[in-house]
Amino acid sequence: MLLAARMLGEPMGLELPPAKAIVAAAGVTRSRAYEAAAQVVDFSSRLEPRVGRPPAQTEPPPRPRDHEAVSRAVLGFVMTHPGCVHGHGKRQRYGDGFRRFLVELRAEHAALSIEDFAASAAVPPGTLRSWLMATSSETAADPPAADPDAAAIAASSSPSLTTAHIDSVLGAYGGWCGGFRDFCEYVQRELCISWGRDTIAQVLELHGVRRPQRRGGRSPDELALRSSFQTFFAGAQWVGDGMSVPVTIGSELLKLNFELQCDAFSGAFVGISIRDAEDSAAVIESFRDGIATTGAAPLAELLDNKPSNHTPEVDTALGDTIRIRATVQRPQNKAHVEGAFGLFSTTAPPLELDHRASARQIAAQVLGLVTTTWARAMNHRPRPGRGGSSRAQLYALEPTDEQIAAARRTLEERRRRQELARQTLEARQRPDVRAFLDAAFDRLELTDPERHVRLAISRYPLDPIIAGVAIFESKQRTASLPDGVDARYLLGIVRNVHEQREGELVAEALLRLRRQARDIALERLSRDQVELRATHRPTRDILAVLVDRALLCERALDRTFWLDALASFISDAASDERDARYRAAARCIHATFRAEPRRREHAVRVLAERLVPLA
């Protein structure tokens, strides 16, 4: 008190003992003395009230009377539609049914302010405004469930997968109005069934109450065909192919053919040829270069189906080597040489020269030097996939006599089966088609020594064959054929003509079958519409069902039909009720967030055009 008196009297000029003496006489600490003095000063300021009236107490304004009706209506809807509102804390998730109900309820209680109505409905005001304005983005779609497996469920060893649990889950999902994730949480937390999301999805799909979305699978060809090429030993089989390589000499661009021979077992590059084009001479030159490199010819030579690779000259150069065709439309059948070309394309520098000598000779020399250097370097590079051995080391391995004999038998059998297949196809040819193609090939000067191209063409009907020959002959006479084309170009023309005709027939069948399917679908939809109109439901429920089907059906035909049905339902009402039904339908459409905004806007626009046509 003494210290407080000093604090109050010092501004008035009163003489009081110093604060240090007061603290020493009281026997307390300095901080405690000032704390107590502040409490005394604060208490003394409240002993005498100020002059004037006391401040008026602000009372909260009375809430409107119908706020209880809103709360009761919302509570009743939530109780009868479990899952329509779900979440934890401040973040909630609302179903489309709850949004529609609240939008309709807001129209009935328009006297309430947005804030009072939102507080009564336990919905944030901002969320409610977005529903009323229909500008919020659609809710996130449930992710596609895992692919169901009925056998896995039937054979499940989980003791919790009982009939009672299945019945509980099915019964709960029948009245569920929320998303699938929320339903899974509801099953685990409220029903105390410790199933995972995949198990719940499988149970619902097996009983036909939920159809999950599917994702397209990936083609298994890449893995299925990997390591499927049969190899024997070094020198048993070579793979040959050509690659076009551009070479720039000054301002002139030249294209040369790089023919490569690759050993199938070791992957070694054994023979190279550089020529103007990929022809029989290139195959023969690269084959002989491989013999010069390795010292012996292989047991078999694998070549693609280009006619120039299967001429009598090639067979003569191969001698005892078995010539085998690559499988049609299977580039991986020549993976060894195709992979080499890919590696060459990524590692070779641009071949550009500026010299006054003969451009073609310089191009051939430079390309030969580059390819030879590259091949030799690759042959001596260790390969991790082959135990660290290089291609040269693998090729140096000596096969046994048993391996040579077994490889020869297998390769001979493969060639025999191919020849039998070719003979079978030729025997199935019609004599008139065979004679027509022989005459056309002679007239057009097309090379097909083993008749493989003609066999492929004869598989098609006679009409596209005649049209294809006519197109090829016309292009040949007008010099509009691409450079370097052969008999396979004629095969492509015949195939395109046949596919075009086949496409026209398919289009006719599609039109006829789609009309048939449309009639069946419209008959089913008409029955559903009659049943819906025959039920004694409130107008609000009928509008909700029609809006759901008009917006959420998967097929465009179904959505168009139900949109027409919705317009018809509104038009059938009395004139004084028609506008009210239209506004209720519009509110219901804009509250269906599972449909994208464009679809909702389109539905309202079409509905207005159907109700008030201007043309």
Coordinates of C-alpha atoms in Angstrom, one line a residue:
M1 CA 0.0 0.0 0.0
L2 CA 2.9 2.4 0.8
L3 CA 4.4 1.8 -2.6
A4 CA 1.0 2.2 -4.3
A5 CA 0.6 5.5 -2.4
R6 CA 4.0 6.7 -3.6
M7 CA 3.0 5.7 -7.2
L8 CA -0.2 7.8 -6.9
G9 CA 1.2 10.7 -4.9
E10 CA 4.4 11.3 -6.8
P11 CA 2.7 13.0 -9.8
M12 CA 0.9 15.3 -7.4
G13 CA 4.3 16.5 -5.8
L14 CA 3.7 14.8 -2.4
E15 CA 6.8 14.0 -0.3
L16 CA 6.9 10.2 0.4
P17 CA 9.7 7.9 1.4
P18 CA 11.8 6.4 -1.4
A19 CA 10.7 3.1 -2.9
K20 CA 13.9 1.4 -1.8
A21 CA 13.1 2.2 1.9
I22 CA 9.6 1.0 1.5
V23 CA 10.7 -2.3 0.0
A24 CA 13.3 -2.8 2.8
A25 CA 10.8 -2.0 5.5
A26 CA 8.2 -4.4 4.1
G27 CA 10.8 -7.2 3.9
V28 CA 9.8 -8.4 0.4
T29 CA 11.5 -8.6 -3.0
R30 CA 11.4 -5.6 -5.3
S31 CA 9.4 -7.5 -8.0
R32 CA 6.8 -8.8 -5.6
A33 CA 6.4 -5.3 -4.1
Y34 CA 5.7 -3.7 -7.5
E35 CA 3.3 -6.6 -8.4
A36 CA 1.3 -6.0 -5.3
A37 CA 1.3 -2.3 -5.7
A38 CA -0.1 -2.6 -9.3
Q39 CA -3.0 -4.7 -7.9
V40 CA -3.7 -2.1 -5.3
V41 CA -3.8 0.7 -7.9
D42 CA -6.0 -1.3 -10.2
F43 CA -8.5 -2.1 -7.3
S44 CA -8.6 1.6 -6.2
S45 CA -9.6 2.7 -9.7
R46 CA -12.8 0.6 -9.4
L47 CA -13.9 1.9 -6.0
E48 CA -15.8 4.9 -7.5
P49 CA -17.9 4.5 -10.7
R50 CA -17.6 7.0 -13.5
V51 CA -20.3 9.6 -14.0
G52 CA -22.9 8.8 -16.6
R53 CA -25.2 5.9 -17.7
P54 CA -23.8 2.4 -17.8
P55 CA -23.1 1.0 -21.3
A56 CA -25.9 -0.8 -22.9
Q57 CA -25.5 -4.6 -23.1
T58 CA -25.7 -5.8 -26.7
E59 CA -27.9 -8.9 -27.0
P60 CA -27.7 -11.3 -30.0
P61 CA -30.7 -10.8 -32.4
P62 CA -33.4 -13.4 -32.2
R63 CA -33.0 -16.2 -34.7
P64 CA -35.8 -16.7 -37.1
R65 CA -38.5 -19.1 -36.1
D66 CA -38.0 -21.6 -38.9
H67 CA -34.3 -22.3 -38.2
E68 CA -35.5 -25.3 -36.1
A69 CA -37.5 -26.6 -39.1
V70 CA -34.4 -26.5 -41.2
S71 CA -32.3 -28.3 -38.7
R72 CA -35.0 -31.0 -38.2
A73 CA -35.3 -31.5 -41.9
V74 CA -31.6 -31.8 -42.4
L75 CA -31.3 -34.2 -39.5
G76 CA -34.1 -36.3 -40.9
F77 CA -32.5 -36.5 -44.3
V78 CA -29.2 -37.5 -42.9
M79 CA -30.8 -40.2 -40.8
T80 CA -32.6 -41.7 -43.8
H81 CA -29.6 -41.4 -46.2
P82 CA -26.5 -42.7 -44.4
G83 CA -23.3 -41.6 -46.0
C84 CA -24.7 -38.5 -47.7
V85 CA -22.5 -36.4 -45.4
H86 CA -19.2 -37.8 -44.3
G87 CA -15.9 -36.5 -43.0
H88 CA -13.9 -35.5 -40.0
G89 CA -13.3 -32.1 -38.4
K90 CA -13.9 -29.1 -40.6
R91 CA -13.7 -30.9 -43.9
Q92 CA -16.8 -32.7 -45.0
R93 CA -17.9 -34.6 -48.1
Y94 CA -21.4 -34.3 -49.4
G95 CA -23.4 -36.5 -51.8
D96 CA -25.4 -35.2 -54.7
G97 CA -28.7 -36.2 -53.0
F98 CA -27.8 -34.0 -50.0
R99 CA -26.9 -31.1 -52.2
R100 CA -30.2 -31.3 -54.0
F101 CA -32.2 -31.6 -50.8
L102 CA -30.4 -28.5 -49.4
V103 CA -30.9 -26.5 -52.5
E104 CA -34.7 -27.4 -52.5
L105 CA -34.9 -26.6 -48.8
R106 CA -33.2 -23.3 -49.3
A107 CA -35.9 -22.4 -51.9
E108 CA -38.6 -23.2 -49.2
H109 CA -36.9 -21.0 -46.6
A110 CA -35.8 -18.0 -48.6
A111 CA -36.7 -15.6 -45.8
L112 CA -33.6 -16.8 -43.8
S113 CA -30.3 -15.2 -44.6
I114 CA -27.6 -17.4 -46.1
E115 CA -25.6 -17.3 -42.8
D116 CA -28.6 -18.4 -40.7
F117 CA -29.7 -21.1 -43.1
A118 CA -26.1 -22.5 -43.3
A119 CA -25.8 -22.4 -39.5
S120 CA -29.1 -24.3 -39.1
A121 CA -28.1 -26.9 -41.8
A122 CA -24.6 -27.2 -40.3
V123 CA -23.0 -26.4 -43.7
P124 CA -20.3 -23.7 -44.2
P125 CA -21.8 -20.6 -45.8
G126 CA -19.2 -20.5 -48.6
T127 CA -20.0 -24.1 -49.5
L128 CA -23.7 -23.4 -49.5
R129 CA -23.2 -20.4 -51.8
S130 CA -21.2 -22.5 -54.3
W131 CA -24.1 -25.0 -54.4
L132 CA -26.7 -22.3 -55.0
M133 CA -24.6 -20.6 -57.7
A134 CA -23.6 -24.0 -59.3
T135 CA -20.1 -22.7 -60.0
S136 CA -18.1 -25.2 -57.9
S137 CA -16.2 -27.9 -59.7
E138 CA -17.4 -31.4 -59.6
T139 CA -16.3 -33.7 -56.7
A140 CA -13.4 -36.0 -57.2
A141 CA -14.5 -39.3 -58.7
D142 CA -13.9 -42.4 -56.9
P143 CA -10.8 -44.2 -58.1
P144 CA -11.4 -47.4 -60.1
A145 CA -11.5 -50.4 -57.9
A146 CA -9.2 -53.3 -58.4
D147 CA -10.1 -56.0 -60.9
P148 CA -12.4 -58.4 -59.1
D149 CA -11.7 -62.1 -58.9
A150 CA -14.6 -64.3 -57.9
A151 CA -12.4 -67.3 -57.3
A152 CA -10.3 -65.3 -54.9
I153 CA -13.3 -64.4 -52.8
A154 CA -14.8 -67.8 -52.8
A155 CA -11.4 -69.3 -51.8
S156 CA -10.6 -66.6 -49.3
S157 CA -9.3 -68.0 -46.0
S158 CA -10.2 -64.9 -44.0
P159 CA -12.4 -65.9 -41.1
S160 CA -14.2 -62.5 -41.2
L161 CA -15.6 -63.2 -44.7
T162 CA -18.9 -64.7 -43.4
T163 CA -22.4 -64.6 -44.7
A164 CA -23.5 -62.2 -42.0
H165 CA -20.7 -59.8 -42.8
I166 CA -21.6 -59.9 -46.5
D167 CA -25.3 -59.3 -45.7
S168 CA -24.4 -56.4 -43.5
V169 CA -22.2 -54.8 -46.2
L170 CA -24.8 -55.3 -48.9
G171 CA -27.6 -53.9 -46.7
A172 CA -25.5 -50.8 -45.8
Y173 CA -24.6 -50.1 -49.4
G174 CA -28.2 -50.4 -50.6
G175 CA -29.0 -47.1 -48.8
W176 CA -25.6 -45.5 -49.1
C177 CA -25.5 -42.1 -50.8
G178 CA -21.8 -41.2 -50.5
G179 CA -18.6 -42.1 -52.2
F180 CA -16.9 -45.6 -52.2
R181 CA -13.9 -44.5 -50.1
D182 CA -16.3 -43.2 -47.4
F183 CA -18.3 -46.4 -47.5
C184 CA -15.2 -48.4 -46.9
E185 CA -14.4 -46.3 -43.9
Y186 CA -18.0 -46.6 -42.7
V187 CA -17.8 -50.5 -42.9
Q188 CA -14.5 -50.6 -41.0
R189 CA -15.4 -48.1 -38.3
E190 CA -19.1 -48.4 -37.8
L191 CA -19.9 -52.0 -38.8
C192 CA -16.6 -53.2 -37.3
I193 CA -15.8 -55.3 -40.3
S194 CA -12.0 -55.3 -40.9
W195 CA -12.1 -55.7 -44.7
G196 CA -9.9 -53.9 -47.1
R197 CA -11.1 -51.8 -50.0
D198 CA -10.4 -54.5 -52.6
T199 CA -12.4 -57.1 -50.7
I200 CA -15.4 -54.7 -50.3
A201 CA -15.3 -53.9 -54.0
Q202 CA -15.2 -57.6 -55.0
V203 CA -18.2 -58.4 -52.8
L204 CA -20.2 -55.6 -54.2
E205 CA -19.4 -56.4 -57.8
L206 CA -20.1 -60.2 -57.3
H207 CA -23.6 -59.3 -56.1
G208 CA -24.2 -56.9 -58.9
V209 CA -24.7 -53.7 -56.8
R210 CA -21.5 -51.9 -58.0
R211 CA -19.6 -51.9 -61.2
P212 CA -16.1 -50.5 -60.9
Q213 CA -14.3 -48.7 -63.6
R214 CA -11.7 -50.6 -65.6
R215 CA -8.3 -49.6 -66.9
G216 CA -7.0 -50.9 -70.2
G217 CA -4.2 -53.4 -69.7
R218 CA -0.9 -53.4 -71.4
S219 CA 0.1 -55.7 -74.3
P220 CA 2.1 -58.7 -73.1
D221 CA 3.9 -59.1 -76.4
E222 CA 7.1 -57.4 -75.4
L223 CA 7.7 -59.7 -72.4
A224 CA 6.2 -62.8 -74.0
L225 CA 8.5 -62.6 -77.0
R226 CA 11.7 -61.7 -75.1
S227 CA 14.4 -64.4 -75.3
S228 CA 12.3 -66.5 -77.6
F229 CA 14.9 -66.7 -80.5
Q230 CA 16.5 -70.1 -80.6
T231 CA 20.3 -70.1 -80.8
F232 CA 22.8 -72.9 -80.9
F233 CA 26.4 -71.9 -81.1
A234 CA 28.7 -69.4 -82.9
G235 CA 28.5 -69.8 -86.6
A236 CA 25.3 -71.8 -86.6
Q237 CA 23.1 -69.0 -87.9
W238 CA 23.7 -65.5 -89.2
V239 CA 21.1 -62.7 -89.5
G240 CA 21.4 -60.3 -92.5
D241 CA 19.7 -57.1 -93.2
G242 CA 20.2 -53.7 -94.8
M243 CA 20.0 -50.1 -93.6
S244 CA 19.8 -46.9 -95.7
V245 CA 22.5 -44.4 -94.5
P246 CA 22.5 -40.8 -95.7
V247 CA 25.9 -39.2 -96.6
T248 CA 26.3 -35.5 -97.4
I249 CA 29.0 -34.5 -99.8
G250 CA 29.0 -30.7 -100.0
S251 CA 25.5 -29.8 -101.0
E252 CA 24.7 -33.3 -102.4
L253 CA 22.8 -35.8 -100.3
L254 CA 23.5 -39.5 -101.2
K255 CA 21.8 -42.5 -99.7
L256 CA 23.9 -45.7 -99.5
N257 CA 22.9 -49.2 -98.2
F258 CA 24.7 -50.6 -95.2
E259 CA 24.3 -54.4 -95.3
L260 CA 25.3 -56.2 -92.1
Q261 CA 25.7 -59.9 -91.2
C262 CA 25.3 -60.6 -87.5
D263 CA 25.9 -63.9 -85.7
A264 CA 22.7 -64.9 -83.7
F265 CA 24.5 -66.7 -80.9
S266 CA 27.3 -64.3 -80.0
G267 CA 25.9 -61.1 -81.5
A268 CA 29.2 -60.6 -83.4
F269 CA 29.2 -58.4 -86.6
V270 CA 30.9 -60.6 -89.1
G271 CA 30.2 -59.2 -92.6
I272 CA 29.6 -55.7 -94.1
S273 CA 28.7 -54.4 -97.5
I274 CA 28.3 -50.9 -98.8
R275 CA 26.4 -50.5 -102.0
D276 CA 23.9 -48.1 -103.7
A277 CA 20.8 -50.2 -102.8
E278 CA 19.7 -53.2 -100.8
D279 CA 19.8 -55.9 -103.4
S280 CA 21.0 -59.4 -104.0
A281 CA 24.6 -58.2 -104.6
A282 CA 24.6 -56.5 -101.2
V283 CA 23.6 -59.8 -99.5
I284 CA 26.2 -61.8 -101.4
E285 CA 29.0 -59.3 -100.7
S286 CA 28.2 -59.0 -97.0
F287 CA 28.0 -62.8 -96.7
R288 CA 31.4 -63.3 -98.4
D289 CA 32.9 -60.6 -96.1
G290 CA 31.6 -62.6 -93.1
I291 CA 33.3 -65.8 -94.4
A292 CA 36.5 -63.8 -94.9
T293 CA 36.2 -62.5 -91.3
T294 CA 35.3 -65.8 -89.6
G295 CA 36.9 -68.3 -91.9
A296 CA 33.8 -70.4 -92.5
A297 CA 30.2 -70.1 -93.7
P298 CA 27.3 -70.5 -91.2
L299 CA 24.9 -73.4 -91.2
A300 CA 21.9 -71.1 -91.9
E301 CA 21.3 -67.5 -93.1
L302 CA 18.2 -65.6 -91.8
L303 CA 17.0 -62.9 -94.2
D304 CA 13.8 -60.8 -94.4
N305 CA 11.1 -61.3 -97.0
K306 CA 12.3 -58.8 -99.5
P307 CA 12.3 -60.5 -103.0
S308 CA 15.9 -59.5 -103.7
N309 CA 17.1 -61.6 -100.7
H310 CA 15.7 -64.8 -102.2
T311 CA 16.9 -64.9 -105.8
P312 CA 18.8 -67.8 -107.4
E313 CA 22.0 -65.7 -107.3
V314 CA 21.7 -65.6 -103.5
D315 CA 21.1 -69.3 -103.2
T316 CA 24.2 -70.0 -105.4
A317 CA 26.4 -67.7 -103.2
L318 CA 25.1 -69.4 -100.0
G319 CA 25.9 -72.9 -101.2
D320 CA 25.3 -75.4 -98.4
T321 CA 24.1 -72.6 -96.0
I322 CA 20.4 -73.0 -95.3
R323 CA 18.4 -69.9 -96.3
I324 CA 15.6 -69.1 -93.8
R325 CA 12.9 -66.4 -94.1
A326 CA 12.2 -64.0 -91.2
T327 CA 8.7 -64.2 -89.7
V328 CA 6.4 -61.8 -91.3
Q329 CA 5.5 -58.6 -89.3
R330 CA 7.9 -59.7 -86.5
P331 CA 10.9 -57.2 -86.4
Q332 CA 12.1 -58.9 -83.2
N333 CA 12.8 -62.0 -85.4
K334 CA 15.9 -60.1 -86.5
A335 CA 16.6 -58.5 -83.2
H336 CA 20.4 -59.0 -83.4
V337 CA 20.9 -57.0 -86.6
E338 CA 18.0 -54.5 -85.8
G339 CA 19.6 -53.8 -82.5
A340 CA 23.0 -53.2 -84.2
F341 CA 21.4 -50.7 -86.6
G342 CA 19.8 -48.9 -83.7
L343 CA 23.1 -48.7 -81.9
F344 CA 24.9 -47.5 -85.0
S345 CA 22.2 -44.8 -85.5
T346 CA 22.8 -43.4 -82.0
T347 CA 26.6 -43.6 -82.0
A348 CA 27.6 -42.8 -85.6
P349 CA 28.5 -39.1 -86.2
P350 CA 26.9 -37.2 -89.2
L351 CA 28.7 -38.3 -92.3
E352 CA 29.4 -35.1 -94.1
L353 CA 32.3 -34.5 -96.5
D354 CA 33.3 -31.6 -98.8
H355 CA 35.8 -32.8 -101.4
R356 CA 36.3 -32.4 -105.1
A357 CA 36.7 -36.1 -105.8
S358 CA 33.9 -38.4 -107.0
A359 CA 31.1 -38.0 -104.5
R360 CA 29.8 -41.6 -104.7
Q361 CA 33.3 -43.2 -104.3
I362 CA 34.2 -41.0 -101.3
A363 CA 30.9 -41.8 -99.7
A364 CA 31.3 -45.5 -100.1
Q365 CA 34.9 -45.4 -98.7
V366 CA 34.0 -43.3 -95.7
L367 CA 31.0 -45.3 -94.8
G368 CA 33.0 -48.6 -95.1
L369 CA 35.7 -47.2 -92.8
V370 CA 33.2 -46.0 -90.2
T371 CA 31.2 -49.2 -90.2
T372 CA 34.2 -51.4 -90.1
T373 CA 35.8 -49.5 -87.2
W374 CA 32.5 -49.5 -85.3
A375 CA 31.9 -53.3 -85.8
R376 CA 35.4 -54.2 -84.7
A377 CA 35.1 -52.1 -81.6
M378 CA 31.8 -53.6 -80.7
N379 CA 33.0 -57.1 -81.3
H380 CA 35.6 -56.7 -78.5
R381 CA 33.5 -54.9 -76.0
P382 CA 32.5 -57.0 -72.9
R383 CA 28.8 -57.8 -72.6
P384 CA 27.5 -57.9 -69.0
G385 CA 24.5 -60.0 -70.2
R386 CA 26.8 -62.7 -71.5
G387 CA 29.0 -63.1 -68.5
G388 CA 31.4 -60.4 -69.4
S389 CA 32.5 -62.1 -72.7
S390 CA 32.7 -60.1 -75.8
R391 CA 31.2 -61.0 -79.2
A392 CA 34.6 -62.1 -80.5
Q393 CA 35.2 -64.4 -77.5
L394 CA 31.8 -65.9 -77.9
Y395 CA 32.3 -66.5 -81.6
A396 CA 35.6 -68.2 -80.9
L397 CA 33.9 -71.0 -78.9
E398 CA 34.1 -74.3 -80.7
P399 CA 30.8 -76.3 -81.0
T400 CA 30.8 -80.0 -80.6
D401 CA 29.8 -82.4 -83.4
E402 CA 26.6 -83.2 -81.6
Q403 CA 25.7 -79.5 -81.4
I404 CA 26.4 -79.1 -85.1
A405 CA 24.3 -82.1 -86.1
A406 CA 21.4 -81.0 -83.8
A407 CA 21.4 -77.5 -85.1
R408 CA 21.5 -78.7 -88.8
R409 CA 18.5 -81.0 -88.1
T410 CA 16.5 -78.2 -86.5
L411 CA 17.2 -75.7 -89.2
E412 CA 16.5 -78.2 -91.9
E413 CA 13.2 -79.0 -90.3
R414 CA 12.3 -75.3 -90.0
R415 CA 13.0 -74.8 -93.7
R416 CA 11.0 -77.9 -94.6
R417 CA 7.9 -76.7 -92.7
Q418 CA 8.2 -73.3 -94.4
E419 CA 8.3 -75.0 -97.8
L420 CA 5.4 -77.2 -97.0
A421 CA 3.4 -74.2 -95.9
R422 CA 4.3 -72.4 -99.1
Q423 CA 3.3 -75.4 -101.2
T424 CA 0.0 -75.7 -99.3
L425 CA -0.8 -72.1 -100.0
E426 CA 0.1 -72.5 -103.6
A427 CA -2.1 -75.6 -103.9
R428 CA -5.1 -73.7 -102.5
Q429 CA -4.8 -71.0 -105.1
R430 CA -7.4 -70.9 -107.8
P431 CA -6.0 -71.5 -111.3
D432 CA -7.5 -68.4 -112.7
V433 CA -6.1 -66.2 -110.0
R434 CA -2.7 -67.8 -110.3
A435 CA -2.7 -67.4 -114.1
F436 CA -3.8 -63.8 -113.8
L437 CA -1.0 -62.9 -111.3
D438 CA 1.7 -64.7 -113.4
A439 CA 0.7 -62.7 -116.4
A440 CA 0.6 -59.5 -114.4
F441 CA 4.0 -60.1 -112.8
D442 CA 5.6 -60.8 -116.2
R443 CA 4.0 -57.7 -117.8
L444 CA 5.0 -55.4 -114.9
E445 CA 8.5 -57.0 -114.6
L446 CA 8.1 -57.7 -110.9
T447 CA 10.6 -60.1 -109.2
D448 CA 9.1 -62.9 -107.2
P449 CA 11.3 -66.0 -107.6
E450 CA 9.7 -68.2 -105.0
R451 CA 6.1 -66.9 -105.6
H452 CA 5.8 -65.7 -101.9
V453 CA 4.3 -62.3 -102.9
R454 CA 1.9 -63.9 -105.3
L455 CA 0.8 -66.4 -102.6
A456 CA 0.2 -63.5 -100.3
I457 CA -1.8 -61.6 -102.9
S458 CA -3.9 -64.6 -103.9
R459 CA -5.4 -64.7 -100.4
Y460 CA -7.6 -61.7 -101.3
P461 CA -10.7 -61.8 -103.5
L462 CA -10.3 -61.4 -107.2
D463 CA -11.9 -57.9 -107.4
P464 CA -9.3 -56.2 -105.2
I465 CA -6.5 -58.1 -107.0
I466 CA -7.7 -56.8 -110.4
A467 CA -8.1 -53.3 -109.0
G468 CA -4.6 -53.4 -107.4
V469 CA -2.9 -54.5 -110.6
A470 CA -4.7 -51.8 -112.5
I471 CA -3.6 -49.1 -110.0
F472 CA 0.0 -50.4 -110.0
E473 CA 0.1 -50.5 -113.8
S474 CA -1.3 -47.0 -114.1
K475 CA 1.3 -45.6 -111.7
Q476 CA 4.0 -47.4 -113.5
R477 CA 3.0 -45.9 -116.9
T478 CA 2.7 -42.4 -115.4
A479 CA 6.1 -42.8 -113.6
S480 CA 4.4 -42.0 -110.2
L481 CA 5.6 -45.1 -108.4
P482 CA 8.1 -44.4 -105.5
D483 CA 11.7 -45.2 -106.1
G484 CA 12.8 -48.7 -105.5
V485 CA 9.4 -50.4 -105.2
D486 CA 9.0 -54.1 -105.8
A487 CA 6.2 -56.7 -105.8
R488 CA 5.4 -56.0 -102.1
Y489 CA 4.1 -52.5 -103.2
L490 CA 1.5 -54.3 -105.3
L491 CA 0.6 -56.4 -102.3
G492 CA 0.1 -53.3 -100.3
I493 CA -2.2 -51.8 -102.9
V494 CA -4.3 -55.0 -103.1
R495 CA -4.5 -55.1 -99.3
N496 CA -5.6 -51.4 -99.1
V497 CA -8.3 -51.9 -101.8
H498 CA -9.6 -55.0 -100.0
E499 CA -9.6 -53.2 -96.6
Q500 CA -11.4 -50.3 -98.1
R501 CA -14.1 -52.5 -99.5
E502 CA -14.3 -54.5 -96.3
G503 CA -14.6 -51.2 -94.4
E504 CA -17.6 -50.2 -96.5
L505 CA -19.3 -53.4 -95.8
V506 CA -18.5 -53.1 -92.1
A507 CA -20.0 -49.5 -92.1
E508 CA -23.2 -50.9 -93.7
A509 CA -23.4 -53.6 -91.1
L510 CA -22.7 -51.2 -88.3
L511 CA -25.5 -48.9 -89.4
R512 CA -28.0 -51.7 -89.6
L513 CA -27.0 -53.3 -86.3
R514 CA -26.9 -50.0 -84.5
R515 CA -30.4 -49.2 -85.6
Q516 CA -31.5 -52.5 -84.4
A517 CA -29.7 -52.0 -81.0
R518 CA -31.2 -48.5 -80.8
D519 CA -34.7 -49.9 -81.2
I520 CA -34.1 -52.4 -78.5
A521 CA -32.7 -49.8 -76.2
L522 CA -35.6 -47.4 -76.8
E523 CA -38.1 -50.1 -76.1
R524 CA -36.4 -50.8 -72.7
L525 CA -36.2 -47.1 -71.9
S526 CA -39.8 -46.6 -72.8
R527 CA -40.8 -49.4 -70.4
D528 CA -38.7 -47.8 -67.6
Q529 CA -40.4 -44.4 -68.3
V530 CA -43.9 -45.9 -68.0
E531 CA -43.0 -47.6 -64.8
L532 CA -41.5 -44.4 -63.3
R533 CA -44.6 -42.3 -64.2
A534 CA -46.9 -45.0 -62.9
T535 CA -45.4 -44.9 -59.4
H536 CA -47.0 -42.7 -56.8
R537 CA -43.9 -40.6 -55.8
P538 CA -43.7 -37.0 -54.9
T539 CA -42.8 -34.6 -57.7
R540 CA -39.4 -33.8 -56.1
D541 CA -38.4 -37.6 -56.1
I542 CA -39.5 -38.1 -59.7
L543 CA -37.5 -35.0 -60.8
A544 CA -34.4 -36.3 -58.9
V545 CA -34.7 -39.7 -60.6
L546 CA -35.1 -38.2 -64.1
V547 CA -32.2 -35.8 -63.5
D548 CA -30.0 -38.6 -62.3
R549 CA -30.7 -40.6 -65.4
A550 CA -30.4 -37.7 -67.8
L551 CA -27.0 -36.7 -66.4
L552 CA -25.3 -39.8 -65.1
C553 CA -26.1 -42.5 -67.6
E554 CA -23.1 -43.8 -69.5
R555 CA -24.6 -43.9 -73.0
A556 CA -25.5 -40.7 -74.8
L557 CA -28.7 -42.4 -76.1
D558 CA -29.9 -43.0 -72.6
R559 CA -29.1 -39.4 -71.5
T560 CA -30.9 -37.9 -74.5
F561 CA -34.0 -40.1 -73.8
W562 CA -34.2 -39.2 -70.1
L563 CA -33.7 -35.5 -70.9
D564 CA -36.7 -35.7 -73.2
A565 CA -38.6 -37.6 -70.5
L566 CA -37.7 -34.8 -68.0
A567 CA -39.0 -32.1 -70.5
S568 CA -42.1 -34.2 -71.1
F569 CA -42.7 -34.5 -67.3
I570 CA -42.5 -30.7 -66.9
S571 CA -44.7 -30.0 -69.9
D572 CA -47.4 -32.3 -68.7
A573 CA -47.9 -30.2 -65.6
A574 CA -50.5 -27.5 -65.3
S575 CA -49.6 -24.1 -66.6
D576 CA -49.3 -22.6 -63.1
E577 CA -47.0 -25.4 -61.9
R578 CA -44.9 -25.8 -65.0
D579 CA -42.4 -23.0 -64.2
A580 CA -42.0 -24.3 -60.6
R581 CA -41.2 -27.7 -61.9
Y582 CA -38.7 -26.3 -64.4
R583 CA -36.9 -24.2 -61.7
A584 CA -36.8 -27.3 -59.3
A585 CA -35.4 -29.4 -62.1
A586 CA -32.7 -26.7 -62.9
R587 CA -31.7 -26.5 -59.2
C588 CA -31.5 -30.3 -59.1
I589 CA -29.4 -30.4 -62.2
H590 CA -26.9 -27.8 -60.9
A591 CA -26.6 -29.7 -57.6
T592 CA -25.6 -32.9 -59.3
F593 CA -21.9 -32.5 -59.0
R594 CA -21.1 -36.0 -60.2
A595 CA -21.8 -34.7 -63.7
E596 CA -19.3 -32.3 -65.2
P597 CA -20.3 -28.6 -65.4
R598 CA -20.6 -28.6 -69.2
R599 CA -23.0 -31.5 -69.1
R600 CA -25.1 -29.7 -66.4
E601 CA -25.2 -26.5 -68.4
H602 CA -26.1 -28.3 -71.6
A603 CA -28.9 -30.2 -69.8
V604 CA -30.5 -26.9 -68.6
R605 CA -30.1 -25.3 -72.0
V606 CA -31.7 -28.2 -73.8
L607 CA -34.5 -28.4 -71.3
A608 CA -35.4 -24.7 -71.8
E609 CA -35.3 -25.2 -75.6
R610 CA -37.6 -28.2 -75.4
L611 CA -40.1 -26.3 -73.2
V612 CA -40.1 -23.1 -75.2
P613 CA -39.2 -23.8 -78.8
L614 CA -38.6 -20.8 -81.0
A615 CA -38.4 -22.4 -84.4

